[in-house]
PDB file of C-alpha atoms and ligand atoms in Angstrom:
ATOM      1  CA  MET A  20     -11.991 -10.809   9.715  1.00 80.00           C
ATOM      2  CA  ALA A  21      -9.228 -10.039   7.276  1.00 92.00           C
ATOM      3  CA  GLU A  22      -8.458 -12.914   4.995  1.00 97.00           C
ATOM      4  CA  VAL A  23      -4.855 -13.919   5.635  1.00 98.00           C
ATOM      5  CA  VAL A  24      -3.030 -15.682   2.811  1.00 98.00           C
ATOM      6  CA  ILE A  25       0.328 -17.196   3.715  1.00 98.00           C
ATOM      7  CA  VAL A  26       2.568 -17.706   0.701  1.00 98.00           C
ATOM      8  CA  ASP A  27       6.035 -19.182   0.145  1.00 98.00           C
ATOM      9  CA  SER A  28       7.712 -16.034  -1.085  1.00 98.00           C
ATOM     10  CA  ALA A  29       7.306 -12.390  -1.973  1.00 98.00           C
ATOM     11  CA  ASP A  30       7.303 -13.375  -5.638  1.00 98.00           C
ATOM     12  CA  ALA A  31       4.398 -15.758  -5.048  1.00 98.00           C
ATOM     13  CA  ALA A  32       2.542 -12.911  -3.335  1.00 98.00           C
ATOM     14  CA  GLY A  33       3.270 -10.663  -6.302  1.00 98.00           C
ATOM     15  CA  ASP A  34       1.934 -13.229  -8.761  1.00 98.00           C
ATOM     16  CA  LEU A  35      -1.212 -13.818  -6.705  1.00 98.00           C
ATOM     17  CA  VAL A  36      -2.110 -10.155  -6.276  1.00 98.00           C
ATOM     18  CA  ALA A  37      -1.159  -9.186  -9.836  1.00 98.00           C
ATOM     19  CA  ALA A  38      -3.304 -11.980 -11.268  1.00 97.00           C
ATOM     20  CA  HIS A  39      -6.239 -10.663  -9.266  1.00 97.00           C
ATOM     21  CA  ILE A  40      -5.686  -7.069 -10.417  1.00 98.00           C
ATOM     22  CA  ALA A  41      -5.258  -8.174 -14.046  1.00 98.00           C
ATOM     23  CA  ALA A  42      -8.541 -10.078 -13.861  1.00 96.00           C
ATOM     24  CA  LYS A  43     -10.290  -6.992 -12.487  1.00 97.00           C
ATOM     25  CA  VAL A  44      -8.802  -4.813 -15.240  1.00 97.00           C
ATOM     26  CA  ALA A  45      -9.992  -7.336 -17.818  1.00 96.00           C
ATOM     27  CA  GLU A  46     -13.522  -6.966 -16.380  1.00 96.00           C
ATOM     28  CA  ARG A  47     -13.310  -3.169 -16.203  1.00 97.00           C
ATOM     29  CA  ALA A  48     -10.464  -1.328 -17.943  1.00 96.00           C
ATOM     30  CA  ASP A  49     -10.979   1.883 -15.950  1.00 97.00           C
ATOM     31  CA  TYR A  50     -10.132   0.184 -12.664  1.00 98.00           C
ATOM     32  CA  THR A  51      -8.513   2.321  -9.946  1.00 98.00           C
ATOM     33  CA  LEU A  52      -5.510   1.077  -8.034  1.00 98.00           C
ATOM     34  CA  GLY A  53      -4.128   2.628  -4.869  1.00 98.00           C
ATOM     35  CA  VAL A  54      -0.356   2.264  -5.010  1.00 98.00           C
ATOM     36  CA  ALA A  55       2.156   2.165  -2.176  1.00 98.00           C
ATOM     37  CA  THR A  56       5.887   2.771  -2.341  1.00 97.00           C
ATOM     38  CA  GLY A  57       8.718   1.118  -0.407  1.00 94.00           C
ATOM     39  CA  SER A  58      10.104  -2.355  -1.039  1.00 95.00           C
ATOM     40  CA  THR A  59       7.025  -4.424  -0.257  1.00 98.00           C
ATOM     41  CA  PRO A  60       4.804  -3.820  -3.306  1.00 98.00           C
ATOM     42  CA  LEU A  61       7.644  -4.227  -5.823  1.00 98.00           C
ATOM     43  CA  PRO A  62       6.924  -7.944  -6.518  1.00 98.00           C
ATOM     44  CA  VAL A  63       3.327  -6.952  -7.352  1.00 98.00           C
ATOM     45  CA  TYR A  64       4.481  -4.269  -9.786  1.00 98.00           C
ATOM     46  CA  GLN A  65       6.976  -6.680 -11.365  1.00 98.00           C
ATOM     47  CA  ALA A  66       4.276  -9.322 -11.778  1.00 98.00           C
ATOM     48  CA  LEU A  67       1.903  -6.710 -13.233  1.00 98.00           C
ATOM     49  CA  ALA A  68       4.603  -5.773 -15.755  1.00 98.00           C
ATOM     50  CA  ARG A  69       4.764  -9.451 -16.754  1.00 98.00           C
ATOM     51  CA  GLN A  70       0.971  -9.428 -17.124  1.00 97.00           C
ATOM     52  CA  ARG A  71       1.373  -6.449 -19.442  1.00 98.00           C
ATOM     53  CA  GLU A  72       3.980  -8.328 -21.513  1.00 97.00           C
ATOM     54  CA  ALA A  73       1.470 -11.175 -21.717  1.00 96.00           C
ATOM     55  CA  GLY A  74      -1.070  -8.778 -23.245  1.00 96.00           C
ATOM     56  CA  VAL A  75      -3.000  -7.116 -20.391  1.00 97.00           C
ATOM     57  CA  ASP A  76      -3.693  -3.458 -21.222  1.00 98.00           C
ATOM     58  CA  PHE A  77      -3.355  -1.154 -18.194  1.00 98.00           C
ATOM     59  CA  SER A  78      -3.538   2.086 -20.177  1.00 97.00           C
ATOM     60  CA  ARG A  79      -6.972   3.063 -18.801  1.00 98.00           C
ATOM     61  CA  LEU A  80      -6.118   2.236 -15.207  1.00 98.00           C
ATOM     62  CA  THR A  81      -6.035   5.146 -12.749  1.00 98.00           C
ATOM     63  CA  ALA A  82      -3.571   5.139  -9.857  1.00 98.00           C
ATOM     64  CA  PHE A  83      -3.523   7.123  -6.625  1.00 99.00           C
ATOM     65  CA  ALA A  84      -0.379   7.005  -4.502  1.00 98.00           C
ATOM     66  CA  LEU A  85      -0.608   6.864  -0.723  1.00 98.00           C
ATOM     67  CA  ASP A  86       1.924   9.481   0.160  1.00 98.00           C
ATOM     68  CA  GLU A  87       4.766  11.816  -0.753  1.00 98.00           C
ATOM     69  CA  TYR A  88       7.673  13.409   1.085  1.00 98.00           C
ATOM     70  CA  VAL A  89       7.533  17.138   1.730  1.00 98.00           C
ATOM     71  CA  GLY A  90      10.373  19.195   0.321  1.00 97.00           C
ATOM     72  CA  LEU A  91      11.890  16.761  -2.173  1.00 97.00           C
ATOM     73  CA  ASP A  92      11.824  17.980  -5.734  1.00 95.00           C
ATOM     74  CA  GLU A  93       9.450  15.806  -7.786  1.00 96.00           C
ATOM     75  CA  ALA A  94      12.425  14.964  -9.994  1.00 97.00           C
ATOM     76  CA  HIS A  95      14.477  13.684  -7.025  1.00 97.00           C
ATOM     77  CA  PRO A  96      14.955   9.939  -7.590  1.00 97.00           C
ATOM     78  CA  GLU A  97      13.460   9.121  -4.164  1.00 97.00           C
ATOM     79  CA  SER A  98      10.445  11.414  -4.378  1.00 98.00           C
ATOM     80  CA  TYR A  99       7.380   9.202  -4.578  1.00 98.00           C
ATOM     81  CA  HIS A 100       6.497  10.957  -7.844  1.00 98.00           C
ATOM     82  CA  SER A 101       9.734   9.506  -9.258  1.00 98.00           C
ATOM     83  CA  VAL A 102       9.379   6.122  -7.555  1.00 98.00           C
ATOM     84  CA  ILE A 103       5.815   5.612  -8.808  1.00 98.00           C
ATOM     85  CA  ASP A 104       6.843   6.723 -12.278  1.00 98.00           C
ATOM     86  CA  ARG A 105       9.809   4.302 -12.328  1.00 98.00           C
ATOM     87  CA  GLU A 106       8.166   1.294 -10.658  1.00 98.00           C
ATOM     88  CA  VAL A 107       4.563   1.612 -11.824  1.00 98.00           C
ATOM     89  CA  THR A 108       3.706   4.147 -14.533  1.00 98.00           C
ATOM     90  CA  VAL A 109       6.430   3.243 -17.035  1.00 98.00           C
ATOM     91  CA  PRO A 110       6.609  -0.564 -16.624  1.00 98.00           C
ATOM     92  CA  LEU A 111       2.826  -0.940 -16.636  1.00 98.00           C
ATOM     93  CA  GLY A 112       2.283   1.483 -19.508  1.00 98.00           C
ATOM     94  CA  LEU A 113      -0.075   3.692 -17.487  1.00 98.00           C
ATOM     95  CA  ASP A 114      -1.233   7.039 -18.826  1.00 98.00           C
ATOM     96  CA  PRO A 115       0.755   9.568 -16.681  1.00 98.00           C
ATOM     97  CA  ALA A 116      -2.304  11.850 -16.658  1.00 98.00           C
ATOM     98  CA  ARG A 117      -4.155   9.149 -14.699  1.00 98.00           C
ATOM     99  CA  VAL A 118      -1.440   8.744 -12.058  1.00 98.00           C
ATOM    100  CA  HIS A 119      -1.905  10.889  -8.962  1.00 98.00           C
ATOM    101  CA  VAL A 120       0.614  11.529  -6.185  1.00 98.00           C
ATOM    102  CA  PRO A 121       0.121  14.048  -3.337  1.00 98.00           C
ATOM    103  CA  ASP A 122       1.839  17.404  -3.769  1.00 98.00           C
ATOM    104  CA  GLY A 123       4.820  17.621  -1.423  1.00 98.00           C
ATOM    105  CA  THR A 124       6.040  20.986  -2.698  1.00 97.00           C
ATOM    106  CA  GLU A 125       6.787  23.139   0.341  1.00 96.00           C
ATOM    107  CA  ALA A 126       5.230  26.298  -1.121  1.00 96.00           C
ATOM    108  CA  THR A 127       1.859  24.644  -1.775  1.00 96.00           C
ATOM    109  CA  VAL A 128       1.815  21.837   0.768  1.00 96.00           C
ATOM    110  CA  ALA A 129      -0.624  23.576   3.128  1.00 96.00           C
ATOM    111  CA  THR A 130      -3.511  22.770   0.766  1.00 98.00           C
ATOM    112  CA  ALA A 131      -2.133  19.473  -0.576  1.00 98.00           C
ATOM    113  CA  GLY A 132      -4.281  17.277   1.655  1.00 98.00           C
ATOM    114  CA  ASP A 133      -7.571  18.958   0.778  1.00 98.00           C
ATOM    115  CA  ARG A 134      -6.692  18.980  -2.915  1.00 98.00           C
ATOM    116  CA  TYR A 135      -5.866  15.272  -2.858  1.00 98.00           C
ATOM    117  CA  GLU A 136      -9.086  14.414  -1.042  1.00 98.00           C
ATOM    118  CA  ALA A 137     -11.014  16.438  -3.653  1.00 98.00           C
ATOM    119  CA  ALA A 138      -9.250  14.611  -6.494  1.00 98.00           C
ATOM    120  CA  LEU A 139     -10.058  11.237  -4.942  1.00 98.00           C
ATOM    121  CA  GLU A 140     -13.669  12.202  -4.445  1.00 98.00           C
ATOM    122  CA  ALA A 141     -14.048  13.646  -7.951  1.00 98.00           C
ATOM    123  CA  HIS A 142     -12.640  10.447  -9.381  1.00 98.00           C
ATOM    124  CA  GLY A 143     -14.921   8.213  -7.349  1.00 98.00           C
ATOM    125  CA  GLY A 144     -12.343   6.617  -5.069  1.00 98.00           C
ATOM    126  CA  VAL A 145     -10.028   3.638  -5.204  1.00 98.00           C
ATOM    127  CA  ASP A 146     -11.093   0.087  -6.076  1.00 98.00           C
ATOM    128  CA  LEU A 147      -8.125  -1.768  -4.611  1.00 98.00           C
ATOM    129  CA  GLN A 148      -5.564  -0.242  -2.267  1.00 99.00           C
ATOM    130  CA  LEU A 149      -2.152  -1.886  -1.966  1.00 98.00           C
ATOM    131  CA  LEU A 150      -0.588  -1.381   1.454  1.00 98.00           C
ATOM    132  CA  GLY A 151       2.751  -2.138   3.012  1.00 98.00           C
ATOM    133  CA  ILE A 152       3.197  -1.948   6.766  1.00 97.00           C
ATOM    134  CA  GLY A 153       5.920  -0.243   8.751  1.00 94.00           C
ATOM    135  CA  SER A 154       7.845  -2.254  11.326  1.00 91.00           C
ATOM    136  CA  ASP A 155       5.997  -0.118  13.913  1.00 93.00           C
ATOM    137  CA  GLY A 156       2.614  -0.693  12.293  1.00 96.00           C
ATOM    138  CA  HIS A 157       2.235   2.476  10.239  1.00 96.00           C
ATOM    139  CA  VAL A 158       0.231   2.372   7.000  1.00 98.00           C
ATOM    140  CA  GLY A 159       0.777   5.033   4.424  1.00 98.00           C
ATOM    141  CA  PHE A 160       2.726   7.443   6.586  1.00 97.00           C
ATOM    142  CA  ASN A 161       0.119   7.325   9.345  1.00 98.00           C
ATOM    143  CA  GLU A 162       2.425   7.016  12.280  1.00 96.00           C
ATOM    144  CA  GLN A 163       1.402   5.611  15.661  1.00 97.00           C
ATOM    145  CA  GLY A 164      -1.312   7.770  17.206  1.00 97.00           C
ATOM    146  CA  SER A 165      -2.830   8.822  13.872  1.00 98.00           C
ATOM    147  CA  SER A 166      -6.580   9.238  14.083  1.00 98.00           C
ATOM    148  CA  LEU A 167      -8.487   6.332  12.641  1.00 98.00           C
ATOM    149  CA  ALA A 168     -10.699   8.957  10.957  1.00 98.00           C
ATOM    150  CA  SER A 169      -7.808  10.990   9.515  1.00 98.00           C
ATOM    151  CA  LEU A 170      -7.825  12.305   5.948  1.00 98.00           C
ATOM    152  CA  THR A 171      -4.950  13.276   3.659  1.00 98.00           C
ATOM    153  CA  ARG A 172      -2.707  15.726   5.498  1.00 98.00           C
ATOM    154  CA  ILE A 173       0.825  16.638   6.488  1.00 98.00           C
ATOM    155  CA  LYS A 174       2.478  14.343   9.024  1.00 98.00           C
ATOM    156  CA  THR A 175       5.818  14.405  10.796  1.00 97.00           C
ATOM    157  CA  LEU A 176       7.721  11.153  10.270  1.00 96.00           C
ATOM    158  CA  THR A 177       9.016   9.332  13.311  1.00 95.00           C
ATOM    159  CA  GLN A 178      12.733   8.880  13.636  1.00 95.00           C
ATOM    160  CA  ARG A 179      12.198   5.093  13.237  1.00 92.00           C
ATOM    161  CA  THR A 180      10.469   5.564   9.870  1.00 93.00           C
ATOM    162  CA  ARG A 181      13.202   7.949   8.755  1.00 96.00           C
ATOM    163  CA  GLU A 182      15.825   5.382   9.776  1.00 95.00           C
ATOM    164  CA  ASP A 183      13.914   2.578   8.009  1.00 91.00           C
ATOM    165  CA  ASN A 184      13.808   4.679   4.825  1.00 94.00           C
ATOM    166  CA  ALA A 185      17.386   5.954   5.049  1.00 96.00           C
ATOM    167  CA  ARG A 186      18.432   2.966   2.891  1.00 95.00           C
ATOM    168  CA  PHE A 187      16.973   4.792  -0.110  1.00 95.00           C
ATOM    169  CA  PHE A 188      19.103   7.905   0.544  1.00 97.00           C
ATOM    170  CA  ASP A 189      22.824   8.595   0.936  1.00 96.00           C
ATOM    171  CA  SER A 190      22.404   9.499   4.598  1.00 97.00           C
ATOM    172  CA  LEU A 191      19.746   9.840   7.296  1.00 98.00           C
ATOM    173  CA  ASP A 192      20.039  13.637   7.108  1.00 97.00           C
ATOM    174  CA  GLN A 193      18.641  13.534   3.586  1.00 97.00           C
ATOM    175  CA  VAL A 194      15.427  11.742   4.614  1.00 97.00           C
ATOM    176  CA  PRO A 195      12.694  14.382   4.852  1.00 98.00           C
ATOM    177  CA  THR A 196      11.035  14.949   8.214  1.00 98.00           C
ATOM    178  CA  HIS A 197       7.546  15.574   6.811  1.00 98.00           C
ATOM    179  CA  CYS A 198       5.201  13.938   4.365  1.00 98.00           C
ATOM    180  CA  VAL A 199       1.718  14.250   2.922  1.00 98.00           C
ATOM    181  CA  THR A 200      -0.161  11.014   3.419  1.00 98.00           C
ATOM    182  CA  GLN A 201      -3.610   9.673   2.826  1.00 98.00           C
ATOM    183  CA  GLY A 202      -5.283   9.373   6.198  1.00 98.00           C
ATOM    184  CA  ILE A 203      -6.586   6.189   7.714  1.00 98.00           C
ATOM    185  CA  GLY A 204     -10.118   7.390   6.989  1.00 98.00           C
ATOM    186  CA  THR A 205      -9.075   7.913   3.362  1.00 98.00           C
ATOM    187  CA  ILE A 206      -7.545   4.447   3.092  1.00 98.00           C
ATOM    188  CA  LEU A 207     -10.631   2.842   4.617  1.00 98.00           C
ATOM    189  CA  ARG A 208     -12.796   4.250   1.805  1.00 98.00           C
ATOM    190  CA  ALA A 209     -11.111   2.017  -0.800  1.00 98.00           C
ATOM    191  CA  GLY A 210     -13.203  -0.921  -1.951  1.00 98.00           C
ATOM    192  CA  HIS A 211     -10.639  -3.609  -1.142  1.00 98.00           C
ATOM    193  CA  LEU A 212      -7.476  -3.383   0.962  1.00 98.00           C
ATOM    194  CA  VAL A 213      -4.566  -5.678   0.141  1.00 98.00           C
ATOM    195  CA  LEU A 214      -1.858  -5.463   2.795  1.00 98.00           C
ATOM    196  CA  LEU A 215       1.431  -7.189   2.032  1.00 98.00           C
ATOM    197  CA  ALA A 216       4.291  -7.949   4.394  1.00 98.00           C
ATOM    198  CA  PHE A 217       7.443 -10.003   4.055  1.00 98.00           C
ATOM    199  CA  GLY A 218      10.169 -10.944   6.512  1.00 98.00           C
ATOM    200  CA  GLU A 219      10.585 -11.431  10.236  1.00 98.00           C
ATOM    201  CA  GLY A 220      10.920  -7.675  10.799  1.00 96.00           C
ATOM    202  CA  LYS A 221       7.221  -7.257   9.999  1.00 98.00           C
ATOM    203  CA  ALA A 222       5.936 -10.240  12.036  1.00 98.00           C
ATOM    204  CA  ASP A 223       5.128  -8.321  15.194  1.00 98.00           C
ATOM    205  CA  ALA A 224       3.319  -5.509  13.369  1.00 98.00           C
ATOM    206  CA  VAL A 225       1.349  -8.006  11.252  1.00 98.00           C
ATOM    207  CA  ALA A 226       0.211  -9.954  14.320  1.00 98.00           C
ATOM    208  CA  LYS A 227      -0.882  -6.783  16.104  1.00 98.00           C
ATOM    209  CA  ALA A 228      -2.630  -5.404  13.007  1.00 98.00           C
ATOM    210  CA  VAL A 229      -4.568  -8.603  12.331  1.00 98.00           C
ATOM    211  CA  GLU A 230      -5.167  -9.990  15.816  1.00 98.00           C
ATOM    212  CA  GLY A 231      -4.537  -7.174  18.283  1.00 98.00           C
ATOM    213  CA  PRO A 232      -6.923  -4.503  19.474  1.00 98.00           C
ATOM    214  CA  VAL A 233      -8.017  -1.802  17.025  1.00 98.00           C
ATOM    215  CA  SER A 234      -6.106   1.242  18.128  1.00 98.00           C
ATOM    216  CA  ALA A 235      -4.624   4.452  16.800  1.00 98.00           C
ATOM    217  CA  SER A 236      -1.444   3.252  18.507  1.00 98.00           C
ATOM    218  CA  MET A 237      -1.259   0.510  15.865  1.00 98.00           C
ATOM    219  CA  PRO A 238      -2.480   2.285  12.710  1.00 98.00           C
ATOM    220  CA  ALA A 239      -2.526  -0.900  10.592  1.00 98.00           C
ATOM    221  CA  SER A 240      -5.118  -2.375  12.957  1.00 98.00           C
ATOM    222  CA  CYS A 241      -7.545  -0.134  11.027  1.00 98.00           C
ATOM    223  CA  ILE A 242      -7.852  -3.015   8.576  1.00 98.00           C
ATOM    224  CA  GLN A 243     -10.131  -4.695  11.113  1.00 98.00           C
ATOM    225  CA  LEU A 244     -12.678  -1.933  10.461  1.00 98.00           C
ATOM    226  CA  HIS A 245     -12.881  -2.682   6.734  1.00 98.00           C
ATOM    227  CA  ARG A 246     -15.258  -5.184   5.196  1.00 97.00           C
ATOM    228  CA  HIS A 247     -12.905  -6.516   2.507  1.00 98.00           C
ATOM    229  CA  VAL A 248      -9.272  -7.003   3.445  1.00 98.00           C
ATOM    230  CA  THR A 249      -6.685  -9.455   2.158  1.00 98.00           C
ATOM    231  CA  VAL A 250      -3.407  -9.762   4.035  1.00 98.00           C
ATOM    232  CA  VAL A 251      -0.730 -11.531   1.991  1.00 98.00           C
ATOM    233  CA  VAL A 252       2.340 -12.530   3.985  1.00 98.00           C
ATOM    234  CA  ASP A 253       5.274 -14.877   3.723  1.00 98.00           C
ATOM    235  CA  GLU A 254       6.005 -17.463   6.434  1.00 98.00           C
ATOM    236  CA  ALA A 255       8.373 -15.131   8.305  1.00 98.00           C
ATOM    237  CA  ALA A 256       5.900 -12.245   8.444  1.00 98.00           C
ATOM    238  CA  ALA A 257       3.170 -14.708   9.513  1.00 98.00           C
ATOM    239  CA  SER A 258       5.307 -16.251  12.238  1.00 98.00           C
ATOM    240  CA  ARG A 259       3.672 -14.418  15.178  1.00 98.00           C
ATOM    241  CA  LEU A 260       0.061 -14.887  14.111  1.00 98.00           C
ATOM    242  CA  GLU A 261      -1.809 -16.977  16.672  1.00 98.00           C
ATOM    243  CA  ARG A 262      -4.456 -18.252  14.269  1.00 98.00           C
ATOM    244  CA  SER A 263      -2.261 -19.086  11.273  1.00 97.00           C
ATOM    245  CA  ASP A 264      -3.559 -22.690  11.182  1.00 97.00           C
ATOM    246  CA  TYR A 265      -7.078 -21.380  10.803  1.00 98.00           C
ATOM    247  CA  TYR A 266      -6.057 -18.896   8.075  1.00 98.00           C
ATOM    248  CA  ARG A 267      -4.426 -21.732   6.108  1.00 97.00           C
ATOM    249  CA  TRP A 268      -7.531 -23.895   6.595  1.00 97.00           C
ATOM    250  CA  VAL A 269      -9.812 -21.093   5.369  1.00 96.00           C
ATOM    251  CA  TYR A 270      -7.679 -20.408   2.308  1.00 96.00           C
ATOM    252  CA  ASP A 271      -7.232 -24.086   1.442  1.00 95.00           C
ATOM    253  CA  ASN A 272     -11.003 -24.540   1.553  1.00 96.00           C
ATOM    254  CA  LYS A 273     -11.926 -21.352  -0.213  1.00 94.00           C
ATOM    255  CA  PRO A 274     -14.382 -21.692  -3.084  1.00 92.00           C
ATOM    256  CA  ALA A 275     -12.620 -20.791  -6.342  1.00 87.00           C
ATOM    257  CA  TRP A 276     -15.385 -18.357  -7.326  1.00 87.00           C
ATOM    258  CA  GLN A 277     -14.603 -16.103  -4.352  1.00 86.00           C
ATOM    259  CA  GLY A 278     -11.324 -14.826  -5.766  1.00 83.00           C
ATOM    260  CA  LEU A 279      -9.209 -12.657  -3.489  1.00 92.00           C
TER     261      LEU A 279
HETATM  262  C1  F6R B 327       4.863   3.894   1.452  1.00 63.06           C
HETATM  263  C2  F6R B 327       4.053   3.501   2.578  1.00 63.06           C
HETATM  264  C3  F6R B 327       4.651   2.930   3.814  1.00 63.06           C
HETATM  265  C4  F6R B 327       5.376   1.627   3.531  1.00 63.06           C
HETATM  266  C5  F6R B 327       6.001   1.087   4.817  1.00 63.06           C
HETATM  267  C6  F6R B 327       6.749  -0.198   4.575  1.00 63.06           C
HETATM  268  O1  F6R B 327       4.009   4.402   0.424  1.00 63.06           O
HETATM  269  O2  F6R B 327       2.908   3.687   2.503  1.00 63.06           O
HETATM  270  O3  F6R B 327       3.621   2.673   4.736  1.00 63.06           O
HETATM  271  O4  F6R B 327       4.483   0.693   2.992  1.00 63.06           O
HETATM  272  O5  F6R B 327       6.869   2.043   5.337  1.00 63.06           O
HETATM  273  O6  F6R B 327       7.852   0.057   3.757  1.00 63.06           O
HETATM  274  P1  F6R B 327       8.651  -1.141   3.074  1.00 63.06           P
HETATM  275  O7  F6R B 327       7.716  -1.772   2.109  1.00 63.06           O
HETATM  276  O8  F6R B 327       9.790  -0.481   2.357  1.00 63.06           O
HETATM  277  O9  F6R B 327       9.054  -2.064   4.159  1.00 63.06           O
END
């Protein structure tokens, strides 16, 4: 069962997850973090930046991003290369050479998935993977119907995902139609999955991912196949969970030594 932690706010979630990551980095400086883009992980990155100000050294941390748009120049402000650089690499003081993002360049995209899988394997994988969740239950850009065994590859975004992400662009037309995304099989290889979700708009997807059947039709339900998952949600995103009383009981009675 995924551990479900219900917090008061996105900032509280950020503090909780960042404190855990900082503790892991203190134990082992060459920790590897899987980073997501979008709005959801931002409180974690902001809290990690505060950890850095307080003296935590992230310079030996390696990061692997989940996905990238196809056809956006890396320098485009909404390419995930740029977003990760702006939200993660610079504020956390990461070594840019240790930050990996899939190649979404049209000319070379055909081999991008295999190259990313090889880079992940050569590195030895991801210790902790941060995940957001789409309102339709996608993780990474694994849209509904994605194979639960899928590896990094090109995907076509649904119109709903493009509309959800249009807020980052001047118009819907500018949102790419394709992406390169880690597959569900890739994501499931990480040592620990931390899925975050905030707001009522995510409540249905969270409930289905945590408590519904495991199905390619609900890609985030893949978390039920992983042995170490933490789902951190605010009250609104938790509002459709049937067993929320039990999750609160478990967390309130959790031995301190267990950590996240
Ligand atoms: C982005 C990603 C996506 C987002 C999801 C939610 O790297 O992997 O799965 O996590 O689309 O986006 P936000 O957080 O903006 O609601």
